[in-house]
Structure formats: C-alpha cells, structure tokens
Amino acid sequence: MQSIDLTDHFLIAMPAMGDPYFARALVYIAEHNERGALGLIVNRPTDMSLASLFEKLETPLAVDELAGQPVYFGGPVQTDRGFVLHRPAGHWQSTLVVNERIGLTSSRDILQSAARNGEPKDLIIALGYAGWSAGQLEQELGENAWLTAPANEAVLFDQPSETRLASALEILGIDFTRLTGAAGHA
C-alpha cells in the first residue's frame, strides 16, 4: 500500500459512517505516519463550557471571552485528558508541532496561559482524541469511510463548530446534502 501523509488534513466522515463517535464528524489530523494517526474531532462541542472546565481545574479564568466557549469531544481515546489545538504553535511543555502555525498541546501550561491572558488566542480545547493504529486509517480510506481535504485554518479557528463540516466539504466543492455513502465503480 502506498504511504500517504494526512498530517494537517481534514477527515470528513462519509454519510454511511456506522461508528456513532464519528458519524457527521470533521477530524483534524495532527499527526500521520507509519505508526498510525492522531487527530481531534473539531465539530462536536459538549455541554461543558471553558468556564466550568477551568473551575474544575481550579484555574482562575481572567479572560471573559473564553468563558462561554465549549469544550469539545475530541474523540473516544483518553477522554479524561485534555488536548488543545491552537494557533500559533508557540512553545509549551508538551506540544506536537503540526506545522509552522498550528500545535496540539497536552500540557497544563497552555491552559494556564489561556486563562490568565488569552494566549494563544485561537484554540480548540477537547477531551479525548481520535487515534488509528498503523495502517488502520489507510484501510478505512480504502473502504470509503472518509473523504480527505487539506486543512484550512479559517475553518478551524474562525468558524462556529456547526458550520465547519460543510465548510470543509466546500474545499472539495461538495455540498453535504448531496453527499451519498454509495461508492461508484466504473
């Protein structure tokens, strides 16, 4: 099987996606290599706000604009751990640098900075992540479970979660309402 690298790409769940965790999901892939893939679902806000998350973490929130933002369901793996997808990538204790602008951080220092002074300004805070073992994502792509598209920072950080999936499909020139789960064969 040919090696592909979908780091810094979107995965768009096809309508026939049977896994309830991923039905109608837009996943941002932060890392994809021969060992597997790691990403965050970026269109599944939970009922928890950042204000209540910071309260649970006993971290004073001094930035009012963050209080009402949702915590996201990032995926079914390690749902008790927080992950922050952010721009700029910055320099944090535990960051996976996706590209020169975007990072995925799992250390508490980024949350303390966000709560204290609103930096980094662009962030998606999620509980859990989506993970695939070596070859698993490639197999799912071969089964037409996902569409892929180059990631777009405006879709991630400048749009509300409810429009992200449709906007990611627009990158491919596809209207979600016209998407079908049936595969065609010539």
PDB file of C-alpha atoms in Angstrom:
ATOM      1  CA  MET A   1       0.000   0.000   0.000  1.00  0.00           C
ATOM      2  CA  GLN A   2       1.314   3.428  -0.921  1.00  0.00           C
ATOM      3  CA  SER A   3       2.301   5.583   2.031  1.00  0.00           C
ATOM      4  CA  ILE A   4       0.272   8.761   2.488  1.00  0.00           C
ATOM      5  CA  ASP A   5       0.678  11.555   4.996  1.00  0.00           C
ATOM      6  CA  LEU A   6      -2.557  13.249   6.029  1.00  0.00           C
ATOM      7  CA  THR A   7      -0.969  15.434   8.695  1.00  0.00           C
ATOM      8  CA  ASP A   8      -2.657  18.877   8.603  1.00  0.00           C
ATOM      9  CA  HIS A   9      -5.667  17.498   6.699  1.00  0.00           C
ATOM     10  CA  PHE A  10      -9.340  17.133   7.459  1.00  0.00           C
ATOM     11  CA  LEU A  11     -11.097  13.772   7.558  1.00  0.00           C
ATOM     12  CA  ILE A  12     -14.755  14.114   6.660  1.00  0.00           C
ATOM     13  CA  ALA A  13     -16.961  11.211   7.713  1.00  0.00           C
ATOM     14  CA  MET A  14     -18.972   9.772   4.840  1.00  0.00           C
ATOM     15  CA  PRO A  15     -22.743   9.501   5.392  1.00  0.00           C
ATOM     16  CA  ALA A  16     -22.542   5.714   5.735  1.00  0.00           C
ATOM     17  CA  MET A  17     -20.147   6.002   8.723  1.00  0.00           C
ATOM     18  CA  GLY A  18     -21.536   3.440  11.155  1.00  0.00           C
ATOM     19  CA  ASP A  19     -19.433   4.369  14.181  1.00  0.00           C
ATOM     20  CA  PRO A  20     -21.535   6.793  16.277  1.00  0.00           C
ATOM     21  CA  TYR A  21     -18.376   8.508  17.543  1.00  0.00           C
ATOM     22  CA  PHE A  22     -17.559   9.596  14.006  1.00  0.00           C
ATOM     23  CA  ALA A  23     -20.937   9.999  12.251  1.00  0.00           C
ATOM     24  CA  ARG A  24     -21.004  13.520  10.694  1.00  0.00           C
ATOM     25  CA  ALA A  25     -17.555  14.184  12.204  1.00  0.00           C
ATOM     26  CA  LEU A  26     -14.899  16.552  10.974  1.00  0.00           C
ATOM     27  CA  VAL A  27     -11.499  15.395  12.228  1.00  0.00           C
ATOM     28  CA  TYR A  28      -8.331  17.472  12.089  1.00  0.00           C
ATOM     29  CA  ILE A  29      -5.310  15.160  11.677  1.00  0.00           C
ATOM     30  CA  ALA A  30      -2.412  16.438  13.772  1.00  0.00           C
ATOM     31  CA  GLU A  31      -0.064  13.533  13.031  1.00  0.00           C
ATOM     32  CA  HIS A  32       0.001  10.719  10.485  1.00  0.00           C
ATOM     33  CA  ASN A  33       2.976   8.469   9.947  1.00  0.00           C
ATOM     34  CA  GLU A  34       3.918   4.799   9.697  1.00  0.00           C
ATOM     35  CA  ARG A  35       2.905   4.254  13.349  1.00  0.00           C
ATOM     36  CA  GLY A  36      -0.661   5.499  12.805  1.00  0.00           C
ATOM     37  CA  ALA A  37      -2.638   8.727  13.026  1.00  0.00           C
ATOM     38  CA  LEU A  38      -3.857  11.108  15.704  1.00  0.00           C
ATOM     39  CA  GLY A  39      -6.492  13.796  15.375  1.00  0.00           C
ATOM     40  CA  LEU A  40      -9.271  15.748  17.056  1.00  0.00           C
ATOM     41  CA  ILE A  41     -12.938  15.892  16.169  1.00  0.00           C
ATOM     42  CA  VAL A  42     -13.448  19.653  15.773  1.00  0.00           C
ATOM     43  CA  ASN A  43     -17.208  19.891  15.278  1.00  0.00           C
ATOM     44  CA  ARG A  44     -18.543  18.214  18.445  1.00  0.00           C
ATOM     45  CA  PRO A  45     -18.978  20.755  21.240  1.00  0.00           C
ATOM     46  CA  THR A  46     -20.003  19.276  24.597  1.00  0.00           C
ATOM     47  CA  ASP A  47     -22.289  20.821  27.188  1.00  0.00           C
ATOM     48  CA  MET A  48     -19.240  21.857  29.219  1.00  0.00           C
ATOM     49  CA  SER A  49     -18.034  25.448  28.869  1.00  0.00           C
ATOM     50  CA  LEU A  50     -14.442  26.572  29.296  1.00  0.00           C
ATOM     51  CA  ALA A  51     -15.570  28.451  32.441  1.00  0.00           C
ATOM     52  CA  SER A  52     -16.669  25.189  34.069  1.00  0.00           C
ATOM     53  CA  LEU A  53     -13.545  23.357  32.831  1.00  0.00           C
ATOM     54  CA  PHE A  54     -11.250  25.977  34.347  1.00  0.00           C
ATOM     55  CA  GLU A  55     -13.297  25.867  37.562  1.00  0.00           C
ATOM     56  CA  LYS A  56     -12.833  22.070  37.741  1.00  0.00           C
ATOM     57  CA  LEU A  57      -9.105  22.556  37.167  1.00  0.00           C
ATOM     58  CA  GLU A  58      -9.043  25.199  39.909  1.00  0.00           C
ATOM     59  CA  THR A  59      -7.569  27.652  37.412  1.00  0.00           C
ATOM     60  CA  PRO A  60      -8.894  31.222  37.663  1.00  0.00           C
ATOM     61  CA  LEU A  61     -10.287  32.431  34.325  1.00  0.00           C
ATOM     62  CA  ALA A  62      -9.425  36.090  33.783  1.00  0.00           C
ATOM     63  CA  VAL A  63     -10.408  36.209  30.085  1.00  0.00           C
ATOM     64  CA  ASP A  64     -14.179  36.724  29.831  1.00  0.00           C
ATOM     65  CA  GLU A  65     -14.321  35.946  26.077  1.00  0.00           C
ATOM     66  CA  LEU A  66     -13.298  32.338  26.775  1.00  0.00           C
ATOM     67  CA  ALA A  67     -15.903  31.620  29.467  1.00  0.00           C
ATOM     68  CA  GLY A  68     -18.762  30.632  27.162  1.00  0.00           C
ATOM     69  CA  GLN A  69     -16.707  28.707  24.617  1.00  0.00           C
ATOM     70  CA  PRO A  70     -17.390  24.971  24.598  1.00  0.00           C
ATOM     71  CA  VAL A  71     -15.101  22.103  25.436  1.00  0.00           C
ATOM     72  CA  TYR A  72     -15.145  19.660  22.511  1.00  0.00           C
ATOM     73  CA  PHE A  73     -15.421  15.889  22.337  1.00  0.00           C
ATOM     74  CA  GLY A  74     -12.101  15.263  20.605  1.00  0.00           C
ATOM     75  CA  GLY A  75     -12.519  11.529  20.170  1.00  0.00           C
ATOM     76  CA  PRO A  76     -13.024   8.278  22.052  1.00  0.00           C
ATOM     77  CA  VAL A  77      -9.392   7.783  23.190  1.00  0.00           C
ATOM     78  CA  GLN A  78      -8.297   9.091  26.620  1.00  0.00           C
ATOM     79  CA  THR A  79     -11.497  11.077  27.192  1.00  0.00           C
ATOM     80  CA  ASP A  80     -10.270  12.019  30.658  1.00  0.00           C
ATOM     81  CA  ARG A  81      -7.346  14.010  29.172  1.00  0.00           C
ATOM     82  CA  GLY A  82      -7.424  17.456  27.640  1.00  0.00           C
ATOM     83  CA  PHE A  83      -5.913  18.422  24.317  1.00  0.00           C
ATOM     84  CA  VAL A  84      -5.557  21.933  22.944  1.00  0.00           C
ATOM     85  CA  LEU A  85      -5.398  22.574  19.209  1.00  0.00           C
ATOM     86  CA  HIS A  86      -4.028  26.075  18.815  1.00  0.00           C
ATOM     87  CA  ARG A  87      -2.540  28.803  16.655  1.00  0.00           C
ATOM     88  CA  PRO A  88       0.251  29.898  16.895  1.00  0.00           C
ATOM     89  CA  ALA A  89       2.164  26.723  17.715  1.00  0.00           C
ATOM     90  CA  GLY A  90       4.196  28.513  20.417  1.00  0.00           C
ATOM     91  CA  HIS A  91       6.489  26.906  22.953  1.00  0.00           C
ATOM     92  CA  TRP A  92       4.701  24.763  25.527  1.00  0.00           C
ATOM     93  CA  GLN A  93       5.861  21.853  27.698  1.00  0.00           C
ATOM     94  CA  SER A  94       4.221  19.140  25.622  1.00  0.00           C
ATOM     95  CA  THR A  95       3.372  20.194  22.075  1.00  0.00           C
ATOM     96  CA  LEU A  96       3.122  18.277  18.856  1.00  0.00           C
ATOM     97  CA  VAL A  97       4.008  20.896  16.229  1.00  0.00           C
ATOM     98  CA  VAL A  98       1.736  20.158  13.274  1.00  0.00           C
ATOM     99  CA  ASN A  99       3.098  22.895  11.022  1.00  0.00           C
ATOM    100  CA  GLU A 100       4.777  26.286  11.453  1.00  0.00           C
ATOM    101  CA  ARG A 101       1.480  27.768  12.694  1.00  0.00           C
ATOM    102  CA  ILE A 102      -0.528  25.046  14.459  1.00  0.00           C
ATOM    103  CA  GLY A 103       0.233  22.922  17.502  1.00  0.00           C
ATOM    104  CA  LEU A 104      -1.525  20.285  19.588  1.00  0.00           C
ATOM    105  CA  THR A 105      -0.645  20.592  23.256  1.00  0.00           C
ATOM    106  CA  SER A 106      -1.482  18.325  26.179  1.00  0.00           C
ATOM    107  CA  SER A 107       0.356  20.133  28.986  1.00  0.00           C
ATOM    108  CA  ARG A 108      -1.383  22.322  31.548  1.00  0.00           C
ATOM    109  CA  ASP A 109       0.810  25.391  30.913  1.00  0.00           C
ATOM    110  CA  ILE A 110      -1.166  26.315  27.797  1.00  0.00           C
ATOM    111  CA  LEU A 111      -4.447  26.259  29.744  1.00  0.00           C
ATOM    112  CA  GLN A 112      -2.948  28.482  32.437  1.00  0.00           C
ATOM    113  CA  SER A 113      -1.775  30.957  29.788  1.00  0.00           C
ATOM    114  CA  ALA A 114      -5.169  30.966  28.066  1.00  0.00           C
ATOM    115  CA  ALA A 115      -6.969  31.520  31.377  1.00  0.00           C
ATOM    116  CA  ARG A 116      -4.570  34.237  32.516  1.00  0.00           C
ATOM    117  CA  ASN A 117      -4.019  36.307  29.360  1.00  0.00           C
ATOM    118  CA  GLY A 118      -5.935  34.716  26.486  1.00  0.00           C
ATOM    119  CA  GLU A 119      -2.857  33.341  24.697  1.00  0.00           C
ATOM    120  CA  PRO A 120      -2.879  31.577  22.376  1.00  0.00           C
ATOM    121  CA  LYS A 121      -5.925  33.434  21.085  1.00  0.00           C
ATOM    122  CA  ASP A 122      -7.028  30.727  18.641  1.00  0.00           C
ATOM    123  CA  LEU A 123      -7.718  27.431  20.383  1.00  0.00           C
ATOM    124  CA  ILE A 124      -9.979  24.422  20.481  1.00  0.00           C
ATOM    125  CA  ILE A 125      -9.944  22.600  23.806  1.00  0.00           C
ATOM    126  CA  ALA A 126     -11.072  18.982  23.647  1.00  0.00           C
ATOM    127  CA  LEU A 127     -11.390  15.992  25.920  1.00  0.00           C
ATOM    128  CA  GLY A 128     -10.110  12.859  24.227  1.00  0.00           C
ATOM    129  CA  TYR A 129      -8.694  12.319  20.767  1.00  0.00           C
ATOM    130  CA  ALA A 130      -9.157  10.139  17.719  1.00  0.00           C
ATOM    131  CA  GLY A 131      -6.433   7.592  17.060  1.00  0.00           C
ATOM    132  CA  TRP A 132      -5.659   4.980  14.437  1.00  0.00           C
ATOM    133  CA  SER A 133      -3.045   2.234  14.607  1.00  0.00           C
ATOM    134  CA  ALA A 134      -0.570   1.621  11.779  1.00  0.00           C
ATOM    135  CA  GLY A 135      -2.457   1.070   8.520  1.00  0.00           C
ATOM    136  CA  GLN A 136      -5.909   1.414  10.103  1.00  0.00           C
ATOM    137  CA  LEU A 137      -6.715   4.845   8.654  1.00  0.00           C
ATOM    138  CA  GLU A 138      -5.486   3.771   5.220  1.00  0.00           C
ATOM    139  CA  GLN A 139      -7.811   0.753   5.426  1.00  0.00           C
ATOM    140  CA  GLU A 140     -10.766   2.966   6.372  1.00  0.00           C
ATOM    141  CA  LEU A 141      -9.976   5.293   3.469  1.00  0.00           C
ATOM    142  CA  GLY A 142      -9.976   2.285   1.155  1.00  0.00           C
ATOM    143  CA  GLU A 143     -13.416   1.375   2.477  1.00  0.00           C
ATOM    144  CA  ASN A 144     -14.733   4.864   1.585  1.00  0.00           C
ATOM    145  CA  ALA A 145     -15.335   5.736   5.253  1.00  0.00           C
ATOM    146  CA  TRP A 146     -13.703   9.165   4.912  1.00  0.00           C
ATOM    147  CA  LEU A 147     -13.104  11.986   2.477  1.00  0.00           C
ATOM    148  CA  THR A 148      -9.904  13.950   2.919  1.00  0.00           C
ATOM    149  CA  ALA A 149      -9.220  17.626   2.307  1.00  0.00           C
ATOM    150  CA  PRO A 150      -6.308  19.930   3.048  1.00  0.00           C
ATOM    151  CA  ALA A 151      -6.980  21.611   6.382  1.00  0.00           C
ATOM    152  CA  ASN A 152      -7.989  25.251   6.413  1.00  0.00           C
ATOM    153  CA  GLU A 153      -7.154  27.374   9.456  1.00  0.00           C
ATOM    154  CA  ALA A 154     -10.155  29.659   8.907  1.00  0.00           C
ATOM    155  CA  VAL A 155     -12.477  26.639   9.118  1.00  0.00           C
ATOM    156  CA  LEU A 156     -10.795  25.554  12.358  1.00  0.00           C
ATOM    157  CA  PHE A 157     -10.447  28.829  14.213  1.00  0.00           C
ATOM    158  CA  ASP A 158     -12.740  31.419  12.608  1.00  0.00           C
ATOM    159  CA  GLN A 159     -15.991  29.488  12.221  1.00  0.00           C
ATOM    160  CA  PRO A 160     -18.532  28.131  14.683  1.00  0.00           C
ATOM    161  CA  SER A 161     -18.480  24.360  15.087  1.00  0.00           C
ATOM    162  CA  GLU A 162     -21.829  23.855  13.342  1.00  0.00           C
ATOM    163  CA  THR A 163     -20.518  25.227  10.010  1.00  0.00           C
ATOM    164  CA  ARG A 164     -17.103  23.509   9.980  1.00  0.00           C
ATOM    165  CA  LEU A 165     -18.188  20.253   8.326  1.00  0.00           C
ATOM    166  CA  ALA A 166     -19.984  21.971   5.437  1.00  0.00           C
ATOM    167  CA  SER A 167     -17.077  24.403   5.008  1.00  0.00           C
ATOM    168  CA  ALA A 168     -14.548  21.561   4.865  1.00  0.00           C
ATOM    169  CA  LEU A 169     -16.652  19.909   2.161  1.00  0.00           C
ATOM    170  CA  GLU A 170     -16.742  23.198   0.232  1.00  0.00           C
ATOM    171  CA  ILE A 171     -12.941  22.955  -0.018  1.00  0.00           C
ATOM    172  CA  LEU A 172     -13.630  19.899  -2.197  1.00  0.00           C
ATOM    173  CA  GLY A 173     -16.530  21.580  -3.998  1.00  0.00           C
ATOM    174  CA  ILE A 174     -19.068  19.254  -2.355  1.00  0.00           C
ATOM    175  CA  ASP A 175     -22.454  20.111  -0.843  1.00  0.00           C
ATOM    176  CA  PHE A 176     -23.028  17.870   2.220  1.00  0.00           C
ATOM    177  CA  THR A 177     -26.733  17.488   1.390  1.00  0.00           C
ATOM    178  CA  ARG A 178     -25.766  15.868  -1.927  1.00  0.00           C
ATOM    179  CA  LEU A 179     -23.153  13.517  -0.459  1.00  0.00           C
ATOM    180  CA  THR A 180     -24.001   9.828  -0.616  1.00  0.00           C
ATOM    181  CA  GLY A 181     -22.468   6.836   1.096  1.00  0.00           C
ATOM    182  CA  ALA A 182     -22.636   4.693  -2.039  1.00  0.00           C
ATOM    183  CA  ALA A 183     -19.363   4.109  -3.832  1.00  0.00           C
ATOM    184  CA  GLY A 184     -19.340   4.166  -7.605  1.00  0.00           C
ATOM    185  CA  HIS A 185     -17.397   1.756  -9.767  1.00  0.00           C
ATOM    186  CA  ALA A 186     -16.535   2.262 -13.412  1.00  0.00           C
TER     187      ALA A 186
END
